[in-house]
Coordinates of C-alpha atoms and ligand atoms in Angstrom, one line a residue:
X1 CA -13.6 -12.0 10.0
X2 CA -14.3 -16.1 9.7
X3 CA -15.8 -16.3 6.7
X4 CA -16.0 -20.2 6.3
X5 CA -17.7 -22.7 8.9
X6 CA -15.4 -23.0 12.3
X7 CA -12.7 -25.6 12.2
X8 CA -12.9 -28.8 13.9
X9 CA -11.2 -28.6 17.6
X10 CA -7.3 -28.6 16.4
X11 CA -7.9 -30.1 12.8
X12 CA -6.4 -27.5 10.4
X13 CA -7.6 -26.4 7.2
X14 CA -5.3 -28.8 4.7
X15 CA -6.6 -27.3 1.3
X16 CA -5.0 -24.7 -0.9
X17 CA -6.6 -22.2 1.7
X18 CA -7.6 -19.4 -0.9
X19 CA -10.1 -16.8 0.5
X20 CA -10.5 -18.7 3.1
X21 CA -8.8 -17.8 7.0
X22 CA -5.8 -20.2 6.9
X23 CA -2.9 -20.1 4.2
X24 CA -2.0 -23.3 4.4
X25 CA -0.1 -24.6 1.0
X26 CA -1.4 -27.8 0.8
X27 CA 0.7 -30.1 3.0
X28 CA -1.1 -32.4 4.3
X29 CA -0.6 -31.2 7.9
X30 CA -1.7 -27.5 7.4
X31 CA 1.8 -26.9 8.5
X32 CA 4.2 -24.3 6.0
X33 CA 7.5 -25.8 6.7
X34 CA 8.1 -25.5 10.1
X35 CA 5.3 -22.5 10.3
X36 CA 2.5 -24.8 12.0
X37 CA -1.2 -24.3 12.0
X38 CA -2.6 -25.1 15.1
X39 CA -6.0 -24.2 17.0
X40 CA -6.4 -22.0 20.1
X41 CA -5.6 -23.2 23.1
X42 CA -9.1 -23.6 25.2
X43 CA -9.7 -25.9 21.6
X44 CA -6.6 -28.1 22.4
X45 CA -5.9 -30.3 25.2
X46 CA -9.1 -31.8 27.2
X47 CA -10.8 -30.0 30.3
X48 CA -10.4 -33.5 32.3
X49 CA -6.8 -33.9 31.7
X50 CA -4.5 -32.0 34.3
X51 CA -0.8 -31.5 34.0
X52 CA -1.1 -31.6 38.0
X53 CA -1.2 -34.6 40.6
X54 CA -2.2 -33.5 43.9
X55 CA -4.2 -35.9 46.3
X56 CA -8.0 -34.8 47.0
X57 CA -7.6 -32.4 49.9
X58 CA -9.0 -33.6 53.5
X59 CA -12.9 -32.4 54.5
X60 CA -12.6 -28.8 54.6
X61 CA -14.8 -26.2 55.8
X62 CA -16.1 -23.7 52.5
X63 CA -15.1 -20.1 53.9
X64 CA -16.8 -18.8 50.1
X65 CA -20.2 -18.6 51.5
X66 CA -22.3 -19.5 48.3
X67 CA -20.0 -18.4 46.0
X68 CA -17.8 -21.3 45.0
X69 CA -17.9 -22.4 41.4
X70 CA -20.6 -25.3 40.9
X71 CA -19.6 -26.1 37.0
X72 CA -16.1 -27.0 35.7
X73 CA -14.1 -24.4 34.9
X74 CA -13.5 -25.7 31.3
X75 CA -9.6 -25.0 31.5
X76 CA -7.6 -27.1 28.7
X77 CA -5.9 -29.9 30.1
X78 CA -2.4 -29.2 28.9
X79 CA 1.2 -30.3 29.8
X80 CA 3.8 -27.7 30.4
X81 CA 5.8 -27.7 26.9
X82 CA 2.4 -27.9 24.9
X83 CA 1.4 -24.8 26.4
X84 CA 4.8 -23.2 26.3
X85 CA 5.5 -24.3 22.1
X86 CA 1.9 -22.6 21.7
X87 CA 2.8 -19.3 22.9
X88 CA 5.9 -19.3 21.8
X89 CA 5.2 -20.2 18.2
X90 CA 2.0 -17.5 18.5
X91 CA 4.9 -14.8 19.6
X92 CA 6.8 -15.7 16.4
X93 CA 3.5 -14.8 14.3
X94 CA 3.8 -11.3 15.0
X95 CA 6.1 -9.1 13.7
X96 CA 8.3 -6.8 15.9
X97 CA 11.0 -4.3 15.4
X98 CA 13.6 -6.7 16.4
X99 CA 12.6 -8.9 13.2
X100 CA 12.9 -6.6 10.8
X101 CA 12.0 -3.5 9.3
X102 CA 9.2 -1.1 10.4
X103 CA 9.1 1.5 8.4
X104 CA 5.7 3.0 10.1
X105 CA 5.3 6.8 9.5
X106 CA 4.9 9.1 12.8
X107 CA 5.7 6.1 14.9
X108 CA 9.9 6.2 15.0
X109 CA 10.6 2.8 15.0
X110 CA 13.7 2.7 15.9
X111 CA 15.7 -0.1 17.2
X112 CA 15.5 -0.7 20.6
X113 CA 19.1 0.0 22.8
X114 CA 20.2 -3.6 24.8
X115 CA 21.8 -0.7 27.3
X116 CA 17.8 0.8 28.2
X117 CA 16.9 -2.8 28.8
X118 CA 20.1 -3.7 31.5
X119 CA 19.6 0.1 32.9
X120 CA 16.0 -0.6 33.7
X121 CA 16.6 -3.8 35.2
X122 CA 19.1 -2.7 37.7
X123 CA 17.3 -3.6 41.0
X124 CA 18.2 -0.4 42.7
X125 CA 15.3 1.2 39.8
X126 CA 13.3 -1.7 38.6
X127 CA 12.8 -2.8 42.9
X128 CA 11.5 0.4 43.5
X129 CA 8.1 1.0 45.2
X130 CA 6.4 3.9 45.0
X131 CA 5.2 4.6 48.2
X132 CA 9.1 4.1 49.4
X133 CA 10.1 7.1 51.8
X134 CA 11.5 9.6 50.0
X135 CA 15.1 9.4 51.7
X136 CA 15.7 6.3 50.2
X137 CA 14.4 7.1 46.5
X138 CA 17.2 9.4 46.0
X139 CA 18.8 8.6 43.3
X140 CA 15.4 7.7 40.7
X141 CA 14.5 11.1 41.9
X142 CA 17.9 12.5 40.7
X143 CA 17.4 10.6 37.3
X144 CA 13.9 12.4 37.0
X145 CA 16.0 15.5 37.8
X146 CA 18.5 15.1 35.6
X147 CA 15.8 13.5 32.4
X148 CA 13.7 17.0 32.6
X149 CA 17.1 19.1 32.5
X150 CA 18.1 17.3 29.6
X151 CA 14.8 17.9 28.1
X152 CA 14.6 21.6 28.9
X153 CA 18.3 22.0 27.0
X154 CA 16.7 20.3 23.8
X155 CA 13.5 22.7 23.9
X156 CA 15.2 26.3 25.3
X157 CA 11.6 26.0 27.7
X158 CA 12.0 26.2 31.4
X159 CA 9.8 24.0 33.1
X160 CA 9.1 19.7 32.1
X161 CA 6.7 17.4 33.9
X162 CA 7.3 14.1 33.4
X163 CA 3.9 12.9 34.0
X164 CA 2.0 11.9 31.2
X165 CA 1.9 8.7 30.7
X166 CA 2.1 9.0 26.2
X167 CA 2.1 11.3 23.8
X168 CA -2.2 12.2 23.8
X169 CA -2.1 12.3 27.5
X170 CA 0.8 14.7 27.2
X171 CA -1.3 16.9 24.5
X172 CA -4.2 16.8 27.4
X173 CA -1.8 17.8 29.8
X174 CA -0.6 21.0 27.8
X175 CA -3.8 21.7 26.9
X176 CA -5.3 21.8 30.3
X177 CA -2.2 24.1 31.6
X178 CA -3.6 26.5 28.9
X179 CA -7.2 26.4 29.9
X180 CA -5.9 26.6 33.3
X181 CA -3.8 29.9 32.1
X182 CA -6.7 31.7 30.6
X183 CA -9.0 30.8 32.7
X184 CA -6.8 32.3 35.9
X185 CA -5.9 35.4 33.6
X186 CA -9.8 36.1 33.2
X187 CA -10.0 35.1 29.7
X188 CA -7.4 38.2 28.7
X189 CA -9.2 40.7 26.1
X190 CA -12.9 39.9 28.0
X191 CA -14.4 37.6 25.2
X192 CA -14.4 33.6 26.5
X193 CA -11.4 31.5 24.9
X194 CA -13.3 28.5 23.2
X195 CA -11.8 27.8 19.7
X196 CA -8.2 26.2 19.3
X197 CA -7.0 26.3 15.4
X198 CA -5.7 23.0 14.2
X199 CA -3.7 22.6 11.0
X200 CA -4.7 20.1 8.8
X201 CA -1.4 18.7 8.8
X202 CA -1.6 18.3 12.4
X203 CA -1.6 14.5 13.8
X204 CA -5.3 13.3 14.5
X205 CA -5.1 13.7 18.4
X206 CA -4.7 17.2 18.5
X207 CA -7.7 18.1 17.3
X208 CA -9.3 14.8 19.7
X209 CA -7.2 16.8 22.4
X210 CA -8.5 20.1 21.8
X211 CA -12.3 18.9 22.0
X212 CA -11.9 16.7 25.3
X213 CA -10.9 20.3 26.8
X214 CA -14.1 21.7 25.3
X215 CA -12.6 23.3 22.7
X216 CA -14.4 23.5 19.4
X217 CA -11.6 22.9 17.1
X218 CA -11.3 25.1 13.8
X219 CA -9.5 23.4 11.2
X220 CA -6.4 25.6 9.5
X221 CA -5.9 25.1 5.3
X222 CA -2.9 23.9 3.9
X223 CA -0.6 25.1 1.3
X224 CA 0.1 23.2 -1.9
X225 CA 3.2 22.6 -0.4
X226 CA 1.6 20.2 2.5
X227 CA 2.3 23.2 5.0
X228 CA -0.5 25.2 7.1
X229 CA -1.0 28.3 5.7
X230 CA -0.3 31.4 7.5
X231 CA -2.5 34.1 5.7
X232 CA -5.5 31.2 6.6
X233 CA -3.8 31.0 10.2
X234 CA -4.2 35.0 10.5
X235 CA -7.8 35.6 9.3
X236 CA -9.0 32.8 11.9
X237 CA -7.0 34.5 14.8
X238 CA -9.6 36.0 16.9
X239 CA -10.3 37.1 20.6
X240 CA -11.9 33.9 21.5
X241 CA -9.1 31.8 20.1
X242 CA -7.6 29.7 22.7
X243 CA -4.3 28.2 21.5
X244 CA -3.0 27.5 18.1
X245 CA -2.6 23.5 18.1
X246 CA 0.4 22.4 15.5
X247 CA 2.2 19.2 14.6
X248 CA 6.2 20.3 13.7
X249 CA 7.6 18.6 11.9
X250 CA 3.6 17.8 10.5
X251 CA 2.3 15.0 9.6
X252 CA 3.5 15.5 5.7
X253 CA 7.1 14.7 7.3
X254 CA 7.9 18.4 6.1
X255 CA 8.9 21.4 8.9
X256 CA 6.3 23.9 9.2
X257 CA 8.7 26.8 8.2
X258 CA 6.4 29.9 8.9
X259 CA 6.4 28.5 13.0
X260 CA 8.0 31.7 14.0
X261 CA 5.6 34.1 12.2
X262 CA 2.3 32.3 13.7
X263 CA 3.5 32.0 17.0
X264 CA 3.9 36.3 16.6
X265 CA 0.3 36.3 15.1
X266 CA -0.9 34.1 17.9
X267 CA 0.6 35.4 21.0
X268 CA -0.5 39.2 19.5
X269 CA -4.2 37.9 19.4
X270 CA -3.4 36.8 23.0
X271 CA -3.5 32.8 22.3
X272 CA -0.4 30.1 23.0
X273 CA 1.1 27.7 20.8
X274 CA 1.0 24.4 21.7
X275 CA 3.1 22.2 19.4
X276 CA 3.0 18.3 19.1
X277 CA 6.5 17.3 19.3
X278 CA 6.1 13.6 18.8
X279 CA 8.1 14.1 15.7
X280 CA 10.9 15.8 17.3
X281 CA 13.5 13.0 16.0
X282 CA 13.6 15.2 13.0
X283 CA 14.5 18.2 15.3
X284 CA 16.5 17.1 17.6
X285 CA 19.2 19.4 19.2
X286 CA 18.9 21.8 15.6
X287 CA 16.0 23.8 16.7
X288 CA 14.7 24.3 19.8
X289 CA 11.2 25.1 20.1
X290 CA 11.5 27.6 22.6
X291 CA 12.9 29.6 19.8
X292 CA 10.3 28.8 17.0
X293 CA 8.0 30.6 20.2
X294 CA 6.5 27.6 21.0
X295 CA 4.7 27.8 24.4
X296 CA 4.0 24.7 25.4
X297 CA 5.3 20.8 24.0
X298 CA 5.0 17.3 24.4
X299 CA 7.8 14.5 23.8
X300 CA 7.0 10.9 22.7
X301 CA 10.1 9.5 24.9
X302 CA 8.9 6.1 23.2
X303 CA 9.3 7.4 20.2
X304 CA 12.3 10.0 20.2
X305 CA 14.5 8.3 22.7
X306 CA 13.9 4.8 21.2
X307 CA 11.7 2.0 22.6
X308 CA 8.5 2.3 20.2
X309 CA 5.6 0.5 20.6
X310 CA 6.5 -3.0 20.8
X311 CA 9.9 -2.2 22.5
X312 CA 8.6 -3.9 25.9
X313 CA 6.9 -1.4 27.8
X314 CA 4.4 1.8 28.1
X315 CA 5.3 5.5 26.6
X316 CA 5.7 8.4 28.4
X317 CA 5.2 11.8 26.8
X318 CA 7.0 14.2 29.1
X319 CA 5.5 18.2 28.8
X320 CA 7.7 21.1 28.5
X321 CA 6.5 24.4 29.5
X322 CA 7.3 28.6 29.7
X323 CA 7.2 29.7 33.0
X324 CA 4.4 31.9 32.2
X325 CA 2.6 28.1 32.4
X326 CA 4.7 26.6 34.8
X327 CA 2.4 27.7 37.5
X328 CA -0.6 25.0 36.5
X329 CA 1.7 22.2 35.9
X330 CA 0.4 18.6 37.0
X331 CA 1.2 17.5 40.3
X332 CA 3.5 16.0 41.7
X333 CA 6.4 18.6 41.4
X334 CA 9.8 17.5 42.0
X335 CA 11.6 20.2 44.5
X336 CA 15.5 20.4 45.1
X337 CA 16.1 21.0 48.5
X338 CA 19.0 21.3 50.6
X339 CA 18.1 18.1 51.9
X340 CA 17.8 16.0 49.1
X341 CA 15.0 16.2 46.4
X342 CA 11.5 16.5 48.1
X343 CA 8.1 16.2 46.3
X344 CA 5.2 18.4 45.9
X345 CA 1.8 16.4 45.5
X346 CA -1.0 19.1 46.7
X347 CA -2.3 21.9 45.1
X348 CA -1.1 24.5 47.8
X349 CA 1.5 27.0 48.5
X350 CA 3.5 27.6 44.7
X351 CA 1.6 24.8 43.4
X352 CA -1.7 26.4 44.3
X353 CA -2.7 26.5 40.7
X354 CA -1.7 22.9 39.3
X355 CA -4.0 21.7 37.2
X356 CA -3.7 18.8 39.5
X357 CA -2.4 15.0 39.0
X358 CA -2.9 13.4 35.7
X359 CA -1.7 9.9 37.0
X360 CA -0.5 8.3 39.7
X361 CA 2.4 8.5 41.3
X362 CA 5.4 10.1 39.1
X363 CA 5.1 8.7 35.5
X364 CA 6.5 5.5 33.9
X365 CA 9.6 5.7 35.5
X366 CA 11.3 2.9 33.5
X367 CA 10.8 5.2 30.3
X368 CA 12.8 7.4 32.3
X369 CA 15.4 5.3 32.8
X370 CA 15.6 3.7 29.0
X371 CA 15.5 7.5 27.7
X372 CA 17.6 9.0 30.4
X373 CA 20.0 5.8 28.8
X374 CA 19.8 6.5 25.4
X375 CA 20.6 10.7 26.5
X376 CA 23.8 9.6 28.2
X377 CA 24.9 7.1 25.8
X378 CA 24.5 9.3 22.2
X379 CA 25.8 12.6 24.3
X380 CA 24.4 15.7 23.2
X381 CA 26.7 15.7 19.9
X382 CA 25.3 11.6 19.3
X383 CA 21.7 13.3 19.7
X384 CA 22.1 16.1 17.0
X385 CA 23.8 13.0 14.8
X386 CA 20.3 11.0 15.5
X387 CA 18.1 13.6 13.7
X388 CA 20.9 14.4 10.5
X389 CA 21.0 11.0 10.1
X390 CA 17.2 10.3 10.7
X391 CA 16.5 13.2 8.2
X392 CA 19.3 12.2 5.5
X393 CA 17.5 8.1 5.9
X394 CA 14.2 9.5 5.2
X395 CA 15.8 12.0 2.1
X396 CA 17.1 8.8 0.5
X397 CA 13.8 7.0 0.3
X398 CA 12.5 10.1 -0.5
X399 CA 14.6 10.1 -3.4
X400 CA 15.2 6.9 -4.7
X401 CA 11.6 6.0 -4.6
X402 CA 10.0 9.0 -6.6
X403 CA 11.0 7.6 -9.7
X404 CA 8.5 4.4 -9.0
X405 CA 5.8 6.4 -6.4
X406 CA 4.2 9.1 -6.6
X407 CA 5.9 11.9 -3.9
X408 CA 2.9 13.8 -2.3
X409 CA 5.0 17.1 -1.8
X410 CA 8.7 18.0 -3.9
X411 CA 11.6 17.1 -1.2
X412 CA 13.6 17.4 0.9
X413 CA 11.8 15.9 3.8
X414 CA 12.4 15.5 7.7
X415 CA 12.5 12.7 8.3
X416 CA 9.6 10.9 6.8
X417 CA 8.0 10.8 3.8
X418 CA 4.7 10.7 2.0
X419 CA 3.8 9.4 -1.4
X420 CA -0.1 9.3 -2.7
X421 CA -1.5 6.6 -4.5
X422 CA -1.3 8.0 -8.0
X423 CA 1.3 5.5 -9.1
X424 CA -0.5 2.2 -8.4
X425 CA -4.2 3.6 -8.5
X426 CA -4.0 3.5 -12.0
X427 CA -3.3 0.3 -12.4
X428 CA -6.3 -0.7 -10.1
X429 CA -4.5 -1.3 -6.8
X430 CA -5.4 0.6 -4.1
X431 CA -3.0 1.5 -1.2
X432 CA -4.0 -1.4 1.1
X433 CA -3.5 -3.9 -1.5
X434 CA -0.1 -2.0 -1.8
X435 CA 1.0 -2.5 1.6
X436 CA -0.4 -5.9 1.8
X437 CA 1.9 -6.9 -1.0
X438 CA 4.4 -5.6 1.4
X439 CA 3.6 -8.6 4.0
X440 CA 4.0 -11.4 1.4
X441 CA 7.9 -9.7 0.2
X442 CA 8.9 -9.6 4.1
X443 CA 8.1 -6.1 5.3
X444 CA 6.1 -4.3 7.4
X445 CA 3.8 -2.0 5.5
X446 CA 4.3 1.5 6.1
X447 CA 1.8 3.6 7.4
X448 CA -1.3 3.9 5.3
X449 CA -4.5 6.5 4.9
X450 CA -2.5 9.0 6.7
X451 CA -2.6 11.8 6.9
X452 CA -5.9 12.3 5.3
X453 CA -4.7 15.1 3.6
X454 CA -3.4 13.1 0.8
X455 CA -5.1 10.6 -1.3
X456 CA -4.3 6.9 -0.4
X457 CA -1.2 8.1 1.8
X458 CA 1.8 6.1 2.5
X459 CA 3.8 7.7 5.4
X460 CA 7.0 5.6 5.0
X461 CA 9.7 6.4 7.9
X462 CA 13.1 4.6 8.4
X463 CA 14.7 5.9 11.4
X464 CA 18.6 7.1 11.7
X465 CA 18.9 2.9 12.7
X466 CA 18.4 1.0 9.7
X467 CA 21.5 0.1 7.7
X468 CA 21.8 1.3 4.4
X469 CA 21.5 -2.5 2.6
X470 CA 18.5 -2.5 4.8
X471 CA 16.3 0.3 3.4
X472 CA 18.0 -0.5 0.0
X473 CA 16.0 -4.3 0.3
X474 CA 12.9 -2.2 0.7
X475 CA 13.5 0.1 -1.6
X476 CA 14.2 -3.2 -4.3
X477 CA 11.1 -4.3 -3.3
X478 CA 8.9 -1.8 -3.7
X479 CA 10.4 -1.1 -7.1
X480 CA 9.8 -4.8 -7.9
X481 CA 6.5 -4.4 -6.7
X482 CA 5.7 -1.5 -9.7
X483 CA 7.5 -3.5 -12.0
X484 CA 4.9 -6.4 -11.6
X485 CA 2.3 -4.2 -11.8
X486 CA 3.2 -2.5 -15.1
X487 CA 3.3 -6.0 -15.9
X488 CA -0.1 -6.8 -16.0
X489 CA 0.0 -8.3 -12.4
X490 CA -2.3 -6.2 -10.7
X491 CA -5.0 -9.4 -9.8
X492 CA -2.6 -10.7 -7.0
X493 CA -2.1 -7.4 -5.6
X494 CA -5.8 -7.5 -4.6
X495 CA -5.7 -10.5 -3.0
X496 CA -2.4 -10.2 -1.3
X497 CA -1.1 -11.4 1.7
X498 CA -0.9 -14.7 -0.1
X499 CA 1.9 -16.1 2.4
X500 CA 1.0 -14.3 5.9
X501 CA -0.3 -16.9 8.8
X502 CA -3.7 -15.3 7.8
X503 CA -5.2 -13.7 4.9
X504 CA -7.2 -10.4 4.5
X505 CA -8.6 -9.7 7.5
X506 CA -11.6 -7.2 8.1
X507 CA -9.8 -4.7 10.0
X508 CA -12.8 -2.4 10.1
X509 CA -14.5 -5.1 11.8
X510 CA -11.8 -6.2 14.3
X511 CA -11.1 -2.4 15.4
X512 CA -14.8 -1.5 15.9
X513 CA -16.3 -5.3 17.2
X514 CA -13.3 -6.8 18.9
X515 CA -14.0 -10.2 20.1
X516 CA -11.9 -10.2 23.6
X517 CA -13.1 -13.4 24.7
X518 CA -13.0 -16.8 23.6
X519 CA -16.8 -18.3 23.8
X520 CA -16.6 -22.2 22.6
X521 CA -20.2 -21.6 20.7
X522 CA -19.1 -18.3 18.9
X523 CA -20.5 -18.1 15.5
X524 CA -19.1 -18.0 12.9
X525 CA -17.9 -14.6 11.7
X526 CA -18.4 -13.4 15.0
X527 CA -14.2 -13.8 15.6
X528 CA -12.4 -10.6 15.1
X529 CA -10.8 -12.7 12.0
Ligands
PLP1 C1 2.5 9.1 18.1 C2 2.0 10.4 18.0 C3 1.1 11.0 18.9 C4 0.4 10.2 20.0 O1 1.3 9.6 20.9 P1 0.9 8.4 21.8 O2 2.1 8.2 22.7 O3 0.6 7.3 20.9 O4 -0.3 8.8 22.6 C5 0.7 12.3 18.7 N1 1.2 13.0 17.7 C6 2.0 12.5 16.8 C7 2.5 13.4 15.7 C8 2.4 11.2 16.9 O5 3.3 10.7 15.9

């Protein structure tokens, strides 16, 4: 949110810039060092300047019919390196993975492989076309092969589509091959399936997921020990219960350790388990789900076989499945032949009762290739090494930052963790002012307000990638951070970031009335910021 009147085209604010959008320190430019402050584009440059010389084209019939533009199309008149410095310079405002730490809980930031990035490229995959026959896709169809095999080793569960295109569509997916299984086996015990139980530790799409189906959703208490309780589990278990939804490792960071137990209780009251594996990097070649009785699971491949968001590309949350479900998995199915690999894109024959295609074509098949990448490179040993190493990363922040936070649940964690806000609520500062205080000391904040099971929660996860001196800079920081407080220093945690390209921002505002496009007579305010 703009909370002062709207700057001048391309004059920036040159004041001390407290409270109001711009942080400029006083220079007379607006500029912070060589951080400069500059307008948005359609306000720089003029409409009547072009960058381009081309002579007035002859008399010409208009083929448009009417529909040719009559006003000017109000395009700024820029030159080539003006408009290249401003996009660069607005790229460095943002902050990436490949910056610097991102210690974002439930999102496995990890660093993002230069060996996905050449795989991908390769022309014989990134050249592709879709609608190519199939004799000369070959080999992508072999990588697809060879991806799901890998990913039916790490789970002990027969079946994988690759479809989904991210971890929510993949929860849809599983979800719908449930419905899809009940619904074919006559609602088993007579009484209509309608009611999915959902931990409160679960991740905030699974119960989204579970409704979109038609479910109603019917929540699961939590121990004191930030796990879902299975005596609460058991008296909710009922004929009409549909599926058990759970997040494993949950959303506390911490493994759901009575898994085994409800999966008995839920397949004896005639209901799957569908688990959310997005936060299988805790997990990862120690347990496989297929032994915790686990029925049905999605991956986050953009989170679990690196590239996060920001790493240059979409997700792809891959669905692994028993055979008792394999039956209603999406189309298309990928066949091995004697000729080759063939594809199955209609409901008929075995695939009579697919739930049908979820999106088109195959999936994100340069996810495939980045994960199918990372597989081969770490090995199967360099996989298991990825989640000790994830888990033991997460223990040590766990650990060296209880003395300063406040832990939310006793360790050891996966590999995440969670502190509350106890430490710094009583010295007035709340957890955004926390994390904004973050910004100005060089870090990403860590996840915040989840899950919503704790009060003011900080979800803070490192990822087996960071060095060591890395998370020990964060972990000085925070640290500092509580020292200032005890201090007396709370005021400037309130109004922090302080050195950030912009202030405090109304987030609420931006999320829920997003301004998408530029209108030169906005008012003010109106701007997301
Ligand atoms: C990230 C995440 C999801 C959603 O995955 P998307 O790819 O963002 O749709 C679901 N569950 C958990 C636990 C997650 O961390």
């Amino acid at each position: 949110m703009s909370r002062g009147p709207r700057r001048a085209s391309g004059a920036p604010e040159a004041n001390g810039g407290e409270g109001v959008a711009g942080a400029a320190p006083g220079t007379v430019s607006g500029n912070k060092g060589l951080e400069i402050e500059e307008a948005l584009i359609f306000e720089q440059g003029d409409p009547a300047l072009s960058g381009v010389d081309l002579e007035a084209p002859p008399e010409f019939a208009d083929r448009l019919g009417g529909c040719g533009r009559t006003d000017a199309i109000g395009l700024p008149g820029l030159s080539e390196p003006q408009v290249v410095r401003h996009f660069t310079r607005l790229s460095s405002k943002n902050y990436a993975i490949d910056a610097g730490f991102f210690p974002l809980g439930s999102c496995t930031m990890k660093h993002n492989p230069r060996l996905n990035e050449a795989t991908a490229r390769l022309p014989g995959f990134a050249g592709l076309h879709p609608l190519q026959p199939l004799s000369t896709v070959q080999g992508a169809l072999e990588l697809m092969d060879a991806l799901a095999h890998w990913l039916k080793v790490l789970t002990g569960l027969p079946a994988v589509t690759l479809a989904p295109a991210a971890g929510a569509q993949g929860e849809l997916c599983g979800m719908m091959v449930i419905r899809a299984a009940h619904d074919a086996a006559g609602n088993r015990g007579g009484a209509a399936r309608t009611r999915v139980l959902v931990p409160e530790s679960a991740h905030g799409t699974n119960p989204a997921t579970a409704a979109t189906c038609g479910y109603s959703v019917d929540p699961v208490a939590g121990d004191a020990r930030g796990r879902a309780d299975l005596a609460a589990l058991k008296e909710k278990l009922g004929p009409d219960v549909a599926a058990l939804m759970i997040t494993n490792p949950n959303t506390c960071g911490l493994f759901e350790g009575d898994i085994v137990a409800m999966a008995e209780a839920c397949h004896d009251a005639g209901a799957y388990v569908y688990c959310d594996g997005a936060n299988f990097n805790a997990i990862m070649g120690k347990a496989r789900p297929a032994d915790l009785g686990i029925d049905v699971m999605h991956f986050n491949l953009h989170k679990t076989f690196s590239t996060p968001h920001g790493g240059g590309g979409p997700g792809s949350g891959p669905v692994a499945m028993t055979e008792a479900l394999a039956a209603h998995a999406p189309l298309p199915w990928l066949v091995a032949g004697a000729d080759g690999f063939a594809l199955q894109e209609t409901a008929e024959g075995d695939a009579a009762a697919s739930i049908g295609r979820l999106k088109a074509f195959h999936g994100q098949f340069g996810m495939f290739v980045r994960a199918y990448t990372y597989m081969l490179s770490h090995g199967g040993d360099g996989l298991t090494q990825v989640s000790e190493d994830a888990v033991l990363a997460a223990n040590y922040m766990l650990a060296t930052l209880s003395d300063s936070l406040s832990a939310a649940y006793p360790g050891p964690c996966m590999h995440e963790c969670l502190f509350d806000d106890e430490a710094f609520r009583a010295h007035g500062v709340s957890t955004l002012d926390f994390a904004k205080a973050l910004i100005d000391e060089g870090f990403h904040p860590t996840t915040i307000y989840f899950p919503l099971v704790v009060h003011g929660a900080m979800l803070l996860e490192p990822t087996e990638t960071e060095p060591k001196a890395e998370l020990d800079r964060f972990i000085a920081a925070v640290k500092g951070l509580m020292e200032r407080l005890k201090a007396g220093q709370a005021e400037r945690f309130k109004t922090a970031p302080h050195l950030a390209p912009r202030r405090r921002l109304d987030e609420t505002q931006a999320a829920r009335h997003p301004v998408l496009r530029y209108r030169a007579d906005a008012a003010p305010g109106e701007a997301a910021e």
